[in-house]
Coordinates of C-alpha atoms in Angstrom, one line a residue:
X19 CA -54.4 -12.3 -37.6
X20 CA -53.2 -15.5 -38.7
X21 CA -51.4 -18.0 -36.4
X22 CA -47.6 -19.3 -37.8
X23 CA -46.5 -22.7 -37.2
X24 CA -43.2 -23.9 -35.4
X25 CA -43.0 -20.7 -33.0
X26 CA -42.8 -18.0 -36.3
X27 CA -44.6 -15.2 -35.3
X28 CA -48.2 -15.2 -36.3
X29 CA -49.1 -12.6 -39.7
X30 CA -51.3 -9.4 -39.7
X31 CA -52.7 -8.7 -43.0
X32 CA -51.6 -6.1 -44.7
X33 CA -54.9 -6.6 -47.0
X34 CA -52.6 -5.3 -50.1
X35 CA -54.0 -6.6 -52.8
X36 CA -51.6 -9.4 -54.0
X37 CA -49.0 -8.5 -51.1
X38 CA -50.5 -10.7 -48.7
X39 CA -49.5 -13.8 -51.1
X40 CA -45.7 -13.2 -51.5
X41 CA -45.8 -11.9 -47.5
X42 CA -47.3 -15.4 -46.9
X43 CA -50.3 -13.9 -45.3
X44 CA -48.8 -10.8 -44.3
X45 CA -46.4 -8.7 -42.0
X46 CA -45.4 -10.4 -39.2
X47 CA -47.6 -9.3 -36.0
X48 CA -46.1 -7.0 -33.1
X49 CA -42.9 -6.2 -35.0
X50 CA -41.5 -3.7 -37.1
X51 CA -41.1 -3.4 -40.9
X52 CA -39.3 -1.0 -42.9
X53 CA -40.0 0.1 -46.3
X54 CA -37.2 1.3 -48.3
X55 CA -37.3 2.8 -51.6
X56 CA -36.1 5.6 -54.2
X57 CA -38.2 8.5 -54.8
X58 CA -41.4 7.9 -56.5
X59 CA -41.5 3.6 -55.6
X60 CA -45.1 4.5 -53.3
X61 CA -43.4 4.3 -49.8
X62 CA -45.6 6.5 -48.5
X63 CA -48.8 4.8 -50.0
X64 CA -47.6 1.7 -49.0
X65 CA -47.7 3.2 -45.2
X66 CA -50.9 5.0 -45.3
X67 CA -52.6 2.1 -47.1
X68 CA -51.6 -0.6 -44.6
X69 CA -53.0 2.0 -41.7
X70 CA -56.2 2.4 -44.1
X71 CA -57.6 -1.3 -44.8
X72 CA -56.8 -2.0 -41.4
X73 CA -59.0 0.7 -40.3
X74 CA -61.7 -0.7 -43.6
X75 CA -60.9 -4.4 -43.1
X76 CA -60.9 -4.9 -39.1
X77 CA -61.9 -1.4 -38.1
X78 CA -58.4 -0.9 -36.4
X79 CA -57.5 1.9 -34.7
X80 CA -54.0 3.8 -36.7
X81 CA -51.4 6.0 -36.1
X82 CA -49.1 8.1 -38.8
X83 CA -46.2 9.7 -37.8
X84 CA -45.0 12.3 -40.6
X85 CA -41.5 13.4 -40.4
X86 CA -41.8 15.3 -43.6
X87 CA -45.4 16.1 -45.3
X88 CA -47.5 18.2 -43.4
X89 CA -50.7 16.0 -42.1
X90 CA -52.9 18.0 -44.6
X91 CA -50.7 17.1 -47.3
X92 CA -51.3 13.7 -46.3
X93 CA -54.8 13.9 -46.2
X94 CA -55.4 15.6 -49.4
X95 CA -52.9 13.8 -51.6
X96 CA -54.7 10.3 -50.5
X97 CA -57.8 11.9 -51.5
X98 CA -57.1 10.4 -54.8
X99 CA -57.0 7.1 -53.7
X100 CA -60.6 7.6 -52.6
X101 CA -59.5 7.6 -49.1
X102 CA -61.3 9.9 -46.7
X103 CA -58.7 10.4 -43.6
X104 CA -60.3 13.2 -42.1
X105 CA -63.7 11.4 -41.8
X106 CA -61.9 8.6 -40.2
X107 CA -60.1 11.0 -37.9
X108 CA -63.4 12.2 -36.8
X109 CA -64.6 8.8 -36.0
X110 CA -61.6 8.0 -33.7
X111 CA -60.0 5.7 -35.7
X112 CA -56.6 7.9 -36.9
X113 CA -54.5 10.2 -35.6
X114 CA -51.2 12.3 -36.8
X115 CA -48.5 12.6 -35.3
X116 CA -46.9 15.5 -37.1
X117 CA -43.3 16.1 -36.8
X118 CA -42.4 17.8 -40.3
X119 CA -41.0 21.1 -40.6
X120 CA -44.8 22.0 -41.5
X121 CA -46.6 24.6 -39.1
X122 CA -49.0 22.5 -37.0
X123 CA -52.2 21.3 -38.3
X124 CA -55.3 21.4 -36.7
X125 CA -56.1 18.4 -35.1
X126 CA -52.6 16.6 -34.9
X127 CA -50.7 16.0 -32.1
X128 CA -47.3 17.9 -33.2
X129 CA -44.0 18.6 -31.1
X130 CA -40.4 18.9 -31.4
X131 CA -37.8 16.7 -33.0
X132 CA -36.8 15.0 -29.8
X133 CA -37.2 11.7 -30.2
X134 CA -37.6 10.5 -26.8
X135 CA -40.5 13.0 -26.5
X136 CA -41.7 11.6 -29.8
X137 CA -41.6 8.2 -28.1
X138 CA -44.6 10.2 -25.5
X139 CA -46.6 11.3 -28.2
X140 CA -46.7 8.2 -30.1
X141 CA -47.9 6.6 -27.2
X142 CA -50.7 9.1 -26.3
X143 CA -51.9 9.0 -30.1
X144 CA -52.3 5.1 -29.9
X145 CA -53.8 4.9 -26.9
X146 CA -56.3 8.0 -28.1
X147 CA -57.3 5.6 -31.4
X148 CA -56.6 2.3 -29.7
X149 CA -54.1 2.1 -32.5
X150 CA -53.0 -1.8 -33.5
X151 CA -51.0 -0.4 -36.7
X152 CA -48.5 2.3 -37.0
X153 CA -46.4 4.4 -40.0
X154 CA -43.9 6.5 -39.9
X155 CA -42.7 8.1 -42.9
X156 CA -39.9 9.1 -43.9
X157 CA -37.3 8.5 -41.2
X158 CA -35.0 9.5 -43.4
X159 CA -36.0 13.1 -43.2
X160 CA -34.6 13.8 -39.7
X161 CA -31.6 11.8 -40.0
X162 CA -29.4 14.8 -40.2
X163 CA -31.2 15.7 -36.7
X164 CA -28.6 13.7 -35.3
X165 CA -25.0 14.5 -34.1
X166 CA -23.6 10.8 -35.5
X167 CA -24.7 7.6 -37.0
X168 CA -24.3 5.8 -33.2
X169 CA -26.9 8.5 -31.7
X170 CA -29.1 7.5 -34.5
X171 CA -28.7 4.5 -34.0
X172 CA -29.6 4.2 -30.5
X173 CA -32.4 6.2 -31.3
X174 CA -34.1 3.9 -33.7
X175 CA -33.8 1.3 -31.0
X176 CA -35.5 3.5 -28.8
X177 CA -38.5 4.0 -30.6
X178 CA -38.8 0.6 -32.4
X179 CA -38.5 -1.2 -29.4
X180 CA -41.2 0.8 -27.9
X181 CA -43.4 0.2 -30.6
X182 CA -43.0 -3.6 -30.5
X183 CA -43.6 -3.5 -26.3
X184 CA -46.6 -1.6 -27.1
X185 CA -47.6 -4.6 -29.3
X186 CA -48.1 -2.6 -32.5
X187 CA -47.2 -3.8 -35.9
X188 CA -45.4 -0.6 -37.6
X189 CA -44.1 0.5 -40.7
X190 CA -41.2 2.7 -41.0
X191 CA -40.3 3.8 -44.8
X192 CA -36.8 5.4 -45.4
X193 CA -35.1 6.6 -48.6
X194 CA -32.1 4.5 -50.7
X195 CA -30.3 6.7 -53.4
X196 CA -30.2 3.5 -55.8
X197 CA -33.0 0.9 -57.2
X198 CA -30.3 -1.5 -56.3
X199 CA -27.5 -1.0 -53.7
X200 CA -27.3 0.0 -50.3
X201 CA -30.7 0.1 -48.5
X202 CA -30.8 3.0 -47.1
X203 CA -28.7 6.6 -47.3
X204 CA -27.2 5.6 -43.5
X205 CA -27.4 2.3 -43.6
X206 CA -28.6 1.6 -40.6
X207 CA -32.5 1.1 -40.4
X208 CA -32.3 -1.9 -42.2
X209 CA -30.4 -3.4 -39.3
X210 CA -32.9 -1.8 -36.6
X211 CA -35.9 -3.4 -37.9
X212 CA -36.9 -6.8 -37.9
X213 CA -38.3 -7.0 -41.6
X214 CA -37.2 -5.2 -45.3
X215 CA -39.3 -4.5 -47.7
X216 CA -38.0 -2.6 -50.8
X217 CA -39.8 -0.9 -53.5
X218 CA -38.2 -0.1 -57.0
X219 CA -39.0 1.6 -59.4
X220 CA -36.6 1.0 -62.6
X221 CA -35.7 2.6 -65.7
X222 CA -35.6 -0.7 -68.1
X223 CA -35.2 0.3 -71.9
X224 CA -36.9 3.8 -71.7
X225 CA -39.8 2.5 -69.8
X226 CA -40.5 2.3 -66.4
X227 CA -41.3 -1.3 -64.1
X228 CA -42.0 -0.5 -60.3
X229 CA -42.0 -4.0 -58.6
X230 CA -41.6 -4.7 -54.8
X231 CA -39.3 -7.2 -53.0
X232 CA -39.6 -9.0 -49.2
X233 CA -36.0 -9.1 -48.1
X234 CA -36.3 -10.4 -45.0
X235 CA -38.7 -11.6 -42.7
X236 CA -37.1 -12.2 -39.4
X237 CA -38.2 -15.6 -37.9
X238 CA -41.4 -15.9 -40.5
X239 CA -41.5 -17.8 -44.3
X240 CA -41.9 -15.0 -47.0
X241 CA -41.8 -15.7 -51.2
X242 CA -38.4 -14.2 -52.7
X243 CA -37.5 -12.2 -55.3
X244 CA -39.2 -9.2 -57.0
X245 CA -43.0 -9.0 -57.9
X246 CA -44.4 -6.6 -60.7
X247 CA -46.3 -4.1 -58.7
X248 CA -48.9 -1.3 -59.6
X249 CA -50.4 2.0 -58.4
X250 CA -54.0 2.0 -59.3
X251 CA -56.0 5.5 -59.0
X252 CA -58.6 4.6 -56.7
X253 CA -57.2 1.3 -55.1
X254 CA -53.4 2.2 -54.4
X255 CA -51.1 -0.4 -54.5
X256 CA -51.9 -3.5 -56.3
X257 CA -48.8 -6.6 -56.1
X258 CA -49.4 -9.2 -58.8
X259 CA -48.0 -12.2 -57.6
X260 CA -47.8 -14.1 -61.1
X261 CA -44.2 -16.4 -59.7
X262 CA -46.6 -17.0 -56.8
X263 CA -49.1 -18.5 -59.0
X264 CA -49.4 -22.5 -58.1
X265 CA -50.5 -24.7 -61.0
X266 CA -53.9 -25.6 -60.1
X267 CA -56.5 -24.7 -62.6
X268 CA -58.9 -27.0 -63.3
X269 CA -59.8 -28.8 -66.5
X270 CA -63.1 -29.3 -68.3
X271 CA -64.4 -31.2 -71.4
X272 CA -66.7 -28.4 -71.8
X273 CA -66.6 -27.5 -75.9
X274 CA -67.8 -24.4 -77.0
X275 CA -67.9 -22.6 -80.4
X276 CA -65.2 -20.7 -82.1
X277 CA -67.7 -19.1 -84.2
X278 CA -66.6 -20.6 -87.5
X279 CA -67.8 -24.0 -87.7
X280 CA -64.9 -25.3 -89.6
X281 CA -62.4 -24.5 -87.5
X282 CA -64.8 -26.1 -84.9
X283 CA -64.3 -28.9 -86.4
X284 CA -60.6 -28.7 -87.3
X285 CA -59.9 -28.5 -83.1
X286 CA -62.1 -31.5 -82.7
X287 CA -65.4 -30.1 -81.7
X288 CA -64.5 -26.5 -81.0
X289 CA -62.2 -24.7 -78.3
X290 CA -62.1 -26.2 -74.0
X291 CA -64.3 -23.8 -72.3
X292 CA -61.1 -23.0 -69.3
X293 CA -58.5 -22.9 -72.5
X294 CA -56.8 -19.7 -73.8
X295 CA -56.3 -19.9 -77.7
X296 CA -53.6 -17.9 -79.2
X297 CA -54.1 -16.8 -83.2
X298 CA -50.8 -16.0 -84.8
X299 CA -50.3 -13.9 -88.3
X300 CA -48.7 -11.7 -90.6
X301 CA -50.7 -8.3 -90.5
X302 CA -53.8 -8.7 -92.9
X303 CA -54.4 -12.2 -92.2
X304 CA -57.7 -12.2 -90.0
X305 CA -56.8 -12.3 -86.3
X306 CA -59.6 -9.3 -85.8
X307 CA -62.0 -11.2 -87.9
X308 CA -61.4 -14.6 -86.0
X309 CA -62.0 -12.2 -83.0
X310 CA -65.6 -10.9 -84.3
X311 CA -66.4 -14.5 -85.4
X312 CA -65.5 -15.7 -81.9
X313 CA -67.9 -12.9 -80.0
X314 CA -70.1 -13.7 -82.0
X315 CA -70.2 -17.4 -81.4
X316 CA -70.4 -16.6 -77.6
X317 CA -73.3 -14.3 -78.5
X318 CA -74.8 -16.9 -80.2
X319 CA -75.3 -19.1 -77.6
X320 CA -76.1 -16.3 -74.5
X321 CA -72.5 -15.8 -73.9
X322 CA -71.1 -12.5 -72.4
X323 CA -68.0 -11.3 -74.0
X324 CA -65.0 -8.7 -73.2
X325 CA -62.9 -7.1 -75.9
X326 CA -59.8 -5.3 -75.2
X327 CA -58.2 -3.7 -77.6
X328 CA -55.1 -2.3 -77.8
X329 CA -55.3 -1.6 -81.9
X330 CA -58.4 -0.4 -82.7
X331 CA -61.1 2.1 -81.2
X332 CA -64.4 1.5 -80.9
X333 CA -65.5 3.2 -83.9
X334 CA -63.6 0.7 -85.8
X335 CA -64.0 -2.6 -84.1
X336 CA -67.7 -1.7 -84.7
X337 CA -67.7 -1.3 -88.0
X338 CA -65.1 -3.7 -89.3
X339 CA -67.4 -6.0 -87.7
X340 CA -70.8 -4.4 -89.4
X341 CA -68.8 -5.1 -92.9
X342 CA -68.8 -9.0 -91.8
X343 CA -72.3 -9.0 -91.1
X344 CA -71.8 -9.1 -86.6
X345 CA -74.1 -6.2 -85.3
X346 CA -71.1 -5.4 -82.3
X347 CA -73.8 -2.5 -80.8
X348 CA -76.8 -4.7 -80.7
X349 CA -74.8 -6.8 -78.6
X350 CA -73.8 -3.9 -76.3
X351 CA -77.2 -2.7 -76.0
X352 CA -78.5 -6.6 -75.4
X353 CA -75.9 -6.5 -72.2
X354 CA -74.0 -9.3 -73.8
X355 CA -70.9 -7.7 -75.0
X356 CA -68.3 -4.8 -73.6
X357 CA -65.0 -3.4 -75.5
X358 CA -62.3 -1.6 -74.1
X359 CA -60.6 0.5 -76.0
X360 CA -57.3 2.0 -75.0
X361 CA -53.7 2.2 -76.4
X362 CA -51.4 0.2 -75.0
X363 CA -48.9 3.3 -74.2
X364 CA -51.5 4.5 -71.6
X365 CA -50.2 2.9 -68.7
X366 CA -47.6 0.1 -67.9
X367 CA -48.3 -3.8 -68.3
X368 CA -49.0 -4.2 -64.8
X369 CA -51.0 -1.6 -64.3
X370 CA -53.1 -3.1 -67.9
X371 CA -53.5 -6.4 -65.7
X372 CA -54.9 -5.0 -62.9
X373 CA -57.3 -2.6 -64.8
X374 CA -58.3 -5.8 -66.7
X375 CA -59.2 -8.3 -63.8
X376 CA -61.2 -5.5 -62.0
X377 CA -63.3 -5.2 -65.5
X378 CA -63.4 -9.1 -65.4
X379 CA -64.7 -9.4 -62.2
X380 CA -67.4 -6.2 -62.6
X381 CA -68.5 -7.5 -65.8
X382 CA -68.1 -11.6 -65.3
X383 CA -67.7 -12.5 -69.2
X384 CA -67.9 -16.1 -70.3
X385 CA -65.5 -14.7 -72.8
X386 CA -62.3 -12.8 -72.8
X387 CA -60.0 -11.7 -76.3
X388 CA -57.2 -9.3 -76.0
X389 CA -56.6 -7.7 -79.6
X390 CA -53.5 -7.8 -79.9
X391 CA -50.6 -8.7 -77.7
X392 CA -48.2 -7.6 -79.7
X393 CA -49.7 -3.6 -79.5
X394 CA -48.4 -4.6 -75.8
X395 CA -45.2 -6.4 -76.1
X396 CA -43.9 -3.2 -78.4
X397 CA -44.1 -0.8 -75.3
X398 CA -43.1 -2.8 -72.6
X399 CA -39.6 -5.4 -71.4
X400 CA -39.5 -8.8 -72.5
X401 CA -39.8 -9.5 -68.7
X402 CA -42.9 -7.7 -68.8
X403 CA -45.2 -8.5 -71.2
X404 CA -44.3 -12.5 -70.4
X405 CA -45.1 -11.8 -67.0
X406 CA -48.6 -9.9 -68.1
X407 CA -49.4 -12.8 -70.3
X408 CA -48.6 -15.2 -67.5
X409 CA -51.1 -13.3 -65.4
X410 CA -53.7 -12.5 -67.7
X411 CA -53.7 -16.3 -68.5
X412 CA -54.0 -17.5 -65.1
X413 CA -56.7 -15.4 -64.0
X414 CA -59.0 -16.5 -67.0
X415 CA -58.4 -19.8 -66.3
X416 CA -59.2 -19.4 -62.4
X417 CA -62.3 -17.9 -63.6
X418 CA -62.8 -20.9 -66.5
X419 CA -63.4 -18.0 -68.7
X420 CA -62.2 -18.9 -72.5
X421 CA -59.4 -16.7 -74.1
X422 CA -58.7 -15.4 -77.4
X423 CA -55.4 -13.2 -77.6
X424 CA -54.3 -12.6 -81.1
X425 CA -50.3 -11.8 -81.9
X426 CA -48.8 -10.4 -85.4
X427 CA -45.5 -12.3 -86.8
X428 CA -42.9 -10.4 -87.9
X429 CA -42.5 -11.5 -91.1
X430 CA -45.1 -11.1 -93.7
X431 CA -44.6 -15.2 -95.1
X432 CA -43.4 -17.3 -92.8
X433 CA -41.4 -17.1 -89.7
X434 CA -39.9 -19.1 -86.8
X435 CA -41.6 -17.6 -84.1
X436 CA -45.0 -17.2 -83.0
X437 CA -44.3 -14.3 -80.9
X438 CA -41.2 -12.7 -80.4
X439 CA -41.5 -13.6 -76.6
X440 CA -42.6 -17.0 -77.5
X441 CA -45.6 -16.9 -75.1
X442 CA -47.3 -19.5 -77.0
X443 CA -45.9 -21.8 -74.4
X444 CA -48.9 -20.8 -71.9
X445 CA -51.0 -20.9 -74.8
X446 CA -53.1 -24.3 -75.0
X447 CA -54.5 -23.6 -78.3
X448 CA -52.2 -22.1 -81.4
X449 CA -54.4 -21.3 -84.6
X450 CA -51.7 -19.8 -87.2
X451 CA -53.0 -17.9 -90.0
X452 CA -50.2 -17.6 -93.2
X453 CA -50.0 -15.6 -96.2
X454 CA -49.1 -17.8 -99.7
X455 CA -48.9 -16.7 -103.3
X456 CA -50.1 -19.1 -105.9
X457 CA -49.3 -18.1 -109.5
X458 CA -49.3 -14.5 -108.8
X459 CA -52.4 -14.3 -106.2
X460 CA -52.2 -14.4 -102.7
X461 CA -53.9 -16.5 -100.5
X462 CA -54.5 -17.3 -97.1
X463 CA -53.9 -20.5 -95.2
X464 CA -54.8 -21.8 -91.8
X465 CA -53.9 -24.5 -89.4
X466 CA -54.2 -25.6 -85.8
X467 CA -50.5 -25.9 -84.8
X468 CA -51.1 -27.5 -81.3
X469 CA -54.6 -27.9 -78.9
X470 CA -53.7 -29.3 -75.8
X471 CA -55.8 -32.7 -74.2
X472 CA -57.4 -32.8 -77.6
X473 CA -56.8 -34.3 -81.3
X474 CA -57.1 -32.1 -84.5
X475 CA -57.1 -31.4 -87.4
X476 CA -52.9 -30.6 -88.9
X477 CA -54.0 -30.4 -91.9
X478 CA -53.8 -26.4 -94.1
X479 CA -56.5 -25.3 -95.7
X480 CA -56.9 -22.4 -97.4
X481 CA -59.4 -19.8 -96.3
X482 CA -61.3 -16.5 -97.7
X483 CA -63.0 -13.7 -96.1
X484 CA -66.0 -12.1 -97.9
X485 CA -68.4 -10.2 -96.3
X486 CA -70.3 -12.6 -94.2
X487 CA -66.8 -14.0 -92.4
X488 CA -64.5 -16.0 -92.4
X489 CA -64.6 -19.4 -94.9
X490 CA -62.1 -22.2 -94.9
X491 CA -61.7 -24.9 -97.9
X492 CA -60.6 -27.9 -98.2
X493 CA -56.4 -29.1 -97.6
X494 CA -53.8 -27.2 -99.5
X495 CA -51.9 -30.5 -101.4
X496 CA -49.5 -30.7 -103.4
X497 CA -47.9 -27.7 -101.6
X498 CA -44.8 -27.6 -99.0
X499 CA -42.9 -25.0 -97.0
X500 CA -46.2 -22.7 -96.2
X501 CA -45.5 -22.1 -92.8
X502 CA -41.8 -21.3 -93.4
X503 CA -42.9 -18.3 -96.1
X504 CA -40.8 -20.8 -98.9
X505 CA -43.8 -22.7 -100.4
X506 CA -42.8 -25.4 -103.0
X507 CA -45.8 -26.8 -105.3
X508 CA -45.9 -30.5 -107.1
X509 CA -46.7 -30.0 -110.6
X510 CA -50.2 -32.4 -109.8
X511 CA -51.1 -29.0 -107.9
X512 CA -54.3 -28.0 -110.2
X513 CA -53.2 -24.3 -108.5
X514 CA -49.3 -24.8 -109.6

C-alpha cells in the first residue's frame, strides 16, 4: 500500500496492468469504488481481477458478492483467464457471497435479498478469509428489490459504510444504458461511492474501442480522461496508458547497420540503436525488402530480431526473402529470428499492442519491424492506430530496441503525406522510397527525408533490386519534382 502525501488517502494497488499508472498507484485504500459500464465493457473482470492479484500479488484474503451470476458461473467463466478460484477457495483465501437468483452453490455463503442481513454475511465471509478486498457485482441487478430510489438509497449507505468501517477497499460495478450519459440506470451509486470508474466500450466507424476512464477520485490525484484498454485471454484486463507516457527515453550514439551499406552511409553511419525508422512507399517499392535486408543486418552481427506482419504469412516472408538470397529459417532455427504472422482484422489495436510487448519481453529482440502499419491503420480509428503507434514506439525505445515499421502511400508517384495519420512525427528516422518513369521505364528512387540528432545524406538516388537485395546508385540530377510524383528532367540529363 502506498502512502499519499498532504493527508490524501494512501493507494492499494490494483496490480492492473497499466491501471495502476493513470490510478496514480492505485485505488484509494479503505474506500469504496464503483465500476460503471454498459454490457460487455469487463465490469465483472475488472471486480474479480482486482480480488485475484491481490490474492497472487500480496496473498490477500477476498470476498465476491454476486447479485446476479451464480458463484459457479463465476468460477468457470474466469477459468479462461487462467484463474483457478476454486483452488484458492480451498486454500482460504476467497469466499462467495451469493445472492443471485441462482439455487445455492456448494461452498458459498448464500441468503436472502435483505440487505441488512447481507451486511451480516459480508462480514462473516471477510472475517472467514481475512478479506482486505471486496467485489460486488452487479448492484444493479437488485435495484428493483427496492420499494423507491430513497430506500435504495439508504441502503447503499448501509452497506458501503460498513465496508469502509471494516477497512476493506471494495468494488461495486453497476450498469449505465449509454457509453456516455448518465452513470448509472438510478443514478444514484455514483453519489454513494467515493470513487467512479467507467468502462466503455464504443461503436467508432463499425469497429469497436473499449477504453476506461477515472472519474473521480475523492480526496486522492488520479490521470484524466479515457485510456485505450484491452481484454487479453489469459491475463484479463490490460490499460495502456500511452497519454501517461512521460518523455524520458534515453539516447545513445550507438550505430548499428541497416543492412544495406549504402543507405548506412546515406544516414551518416547507419540507424541510432534506441531510434524507430519509418520507410514510406507506393506499393512495389521495397519496404519488405528494406525489412529482410534490415534482419539480416541484425543477423549479421548476433542480433535477435522480431517480425510482425500484418501482410504477409510465413510462407511468404520466407520465401520472398530466399529469392533475395536471406536464409529467414536458418535464422529461426539458429534462435536469432521470430515472425509473427497474423492479419491485422484478428483483434483490435490495443489488444495488437499488448500481444506485442508480451512477445517483446518473452523473446528480448535487439530488433523489432512491424510490416506494415498501414494493414493496421485500415481496420482501426484514426484515434487508434496513432495511439498504437505511440505505444508501440515508446516501449521499443524503453527497451533501446531499434524499429523498423514500414507504411504504403496512397498514391502510386508522389504524395503529400507519409501516412495518412501522419505518424511520422514519432518517427526519428523517415527513409521514402518513390516510383519515377524515365523515358518510358520506371525506376525507383530513394532518400532519407529526416534522421533526427544526426546529419545525412538529402540527396536521391536511384536504386534496383535484383536478386541478391537491394542496390542504390549514385544522385538522380538533372531531375526535379520526384517526391511530388511530377518529375521534370534538364535536357543535360543523359536519362532525359
Amino acid at each position: 500500500m502506498s502512502a499519499s502525501p498532504n493527508g490524501a488517502p494512501a493507494k492499494l494497488p490494483t496490480f492492473l496492468e497499466g491501471f495502476d499508472v493513470i490510478a496514480d498507484g492505485g485505488l484509494p485504500a479503505g474506500r469504496v469504488t464503483l465500476v460503471s459500464g454498459t454490457a460487455g465493457t469487463g465490469k465483472t473482470i475488472f471486480a474479480v481481477q482486482f480480488l485475484v492479484e491481490g490474492i497472487r500479488k500480496s496473498n490477500e484474503g477476498a470476498v465476491f458478492v454476486t447479485f446476479e451470476e451464480s458463484a459457479q458461473d463465476i468460477r468457470q467463466n474466469m477459468l479462461s483467464f487462467g484463474w483457478d478460484i476454486q483452488r484458492w477457495e480451498d486454500e482460504g483465501l476467497w469466499a462467495f457471497v451469493d445472492a443471485a437468483f441462482a439455487p445455492d452453490t456448494a461452498g458459498t455463503i448464500a441468503g436472502s435479498y435483505d440487505l441488512s442481513a447481507l451486511t451480516a454475511r459480508i462480514e462473516h465471509a471477510m472475517a472467514k478469509v481475512n478479506a482486505k478486498r471486496v467485489a460486488l457485482d452487479s448492484f444493479s441487478a437488485v435495484q428493483g428489490q427496492f420499494p423507491d430510489l430513497g430506500t435504495m438509497r439508504a441502503e447503499l449507505f448501509r452497506i458501503t459504510n460498513t465496508l469502509k468501517a471494516l477497512g476493506v477497499t471494495a468494488v461495486v460495478t453497476s450498469e449505465r444504458t449509454h457509453d456516455y450519459g448518465e452513470l448509472t440506470r438510478s443514478g444514484i451509486e455514483e453519489f454513494v461511492a467515493d470513487n467512479v470508474v467507467i468502462l466503455r466500450n464504443v461503436l467508432d466507424d463499425e469497429k469497436r474501442r473499449r477504453t476506461v476512464e477515472i472519474l473521480k477520485f475523492r480526496g486522492a490525484y488520479h490521470q484524466r480522461g479515457e485510456y485505450p484498454l484491452a481484454i487479453i485471454p489469459d491475463t484479463g484486463l490490460v490499460v495502456v496508458p500511452l497519454s501517461a507516457n512521460e518523455l524520458r527515453q534515453r539516447s545513445t550514439e550507438i550505430r548499428i547497420t541497416s543492412g544495406v551499406e549504402e543507405l548506412d552511409r546515406m544516414c551518416g553511419g547507419g540507424f541510432f540503436r534506441d531510434s524507430v525508422t519509418l520507410v514510406s512507399g507506393a506499393t512495389g517499392t521495397g519496404k519488405t525488402l528494406l525489412v529482410t535486408e534490415f534482419v539480416k543486418g541484425g543477423f549479421e552481427h548476433g542480433e535477435k530480431v522480431l517480425v510482425f506482419a500484418f501482410e504477409e504469412s510465413r510462407e511468404q516472408l520466407t520465401r520472398n526473402a530466399r529469392g533475395w538470397g536471406v536464409d529467414f529459417q536458418k535464422m529461426e532455427e539458429a534462435g536469432q529470428l521470430r515472425l509473427r504472422c497474423q492479419y491485422p482484422e484478428m483483434t483490435g489495436p490495443e489488444e495488437h499492442l499488448v500481444q506485442m510487448k508480451a512477445l517483446v519481453q518473452e523473446f528480448k529482440p535487439d530488433r523489432v519491424a512491424i510490416d506494415s502499419l498501414s494493414a493496421v491503420e485500415r481496420v482501426t480509428t484514426p484515434k487508434s492506430f496513432r495511439e498504437f503507434v505511440l505505444g508501440v514506439t515508446t516501449f521499443l525505445r524503453d527497451h533501446d530496441i531499434a524499429g523498423l515499421f514500414t507504411a504504403t502511400t496512397p498514391q502510386l508517384l508522389g504524395g503529400s503525406s507519409i501516412t495518412a495519420t501522419h505518424v511520422s512525427t514519432v518517427t526519428d528516422t523517415i527513409v521514402l522510397l518513390r516510383y519515377l518513369e524515365r523515358q518510358g521505364e520506371v525506376q525507383r528512387g530513394i532518400t532519407v527525408l529526416k534522421m533526427r540528432g544526426s546529419m545525412h545524406d538529402k540527396s536521391i538516388r536511384e536504386f534496383k533490386i535484383d536478386g541478391s537485395g537491394m542496390h542504390i546508385g549514385e544522385p538522380l540530377v538533372g531531375i526535379t519534382g520526384v517526391l511530388s510524383g511530377s518529375p521534370i528532367y534538364r535536357a543535360s540529363d543523359p536519362g532525359a
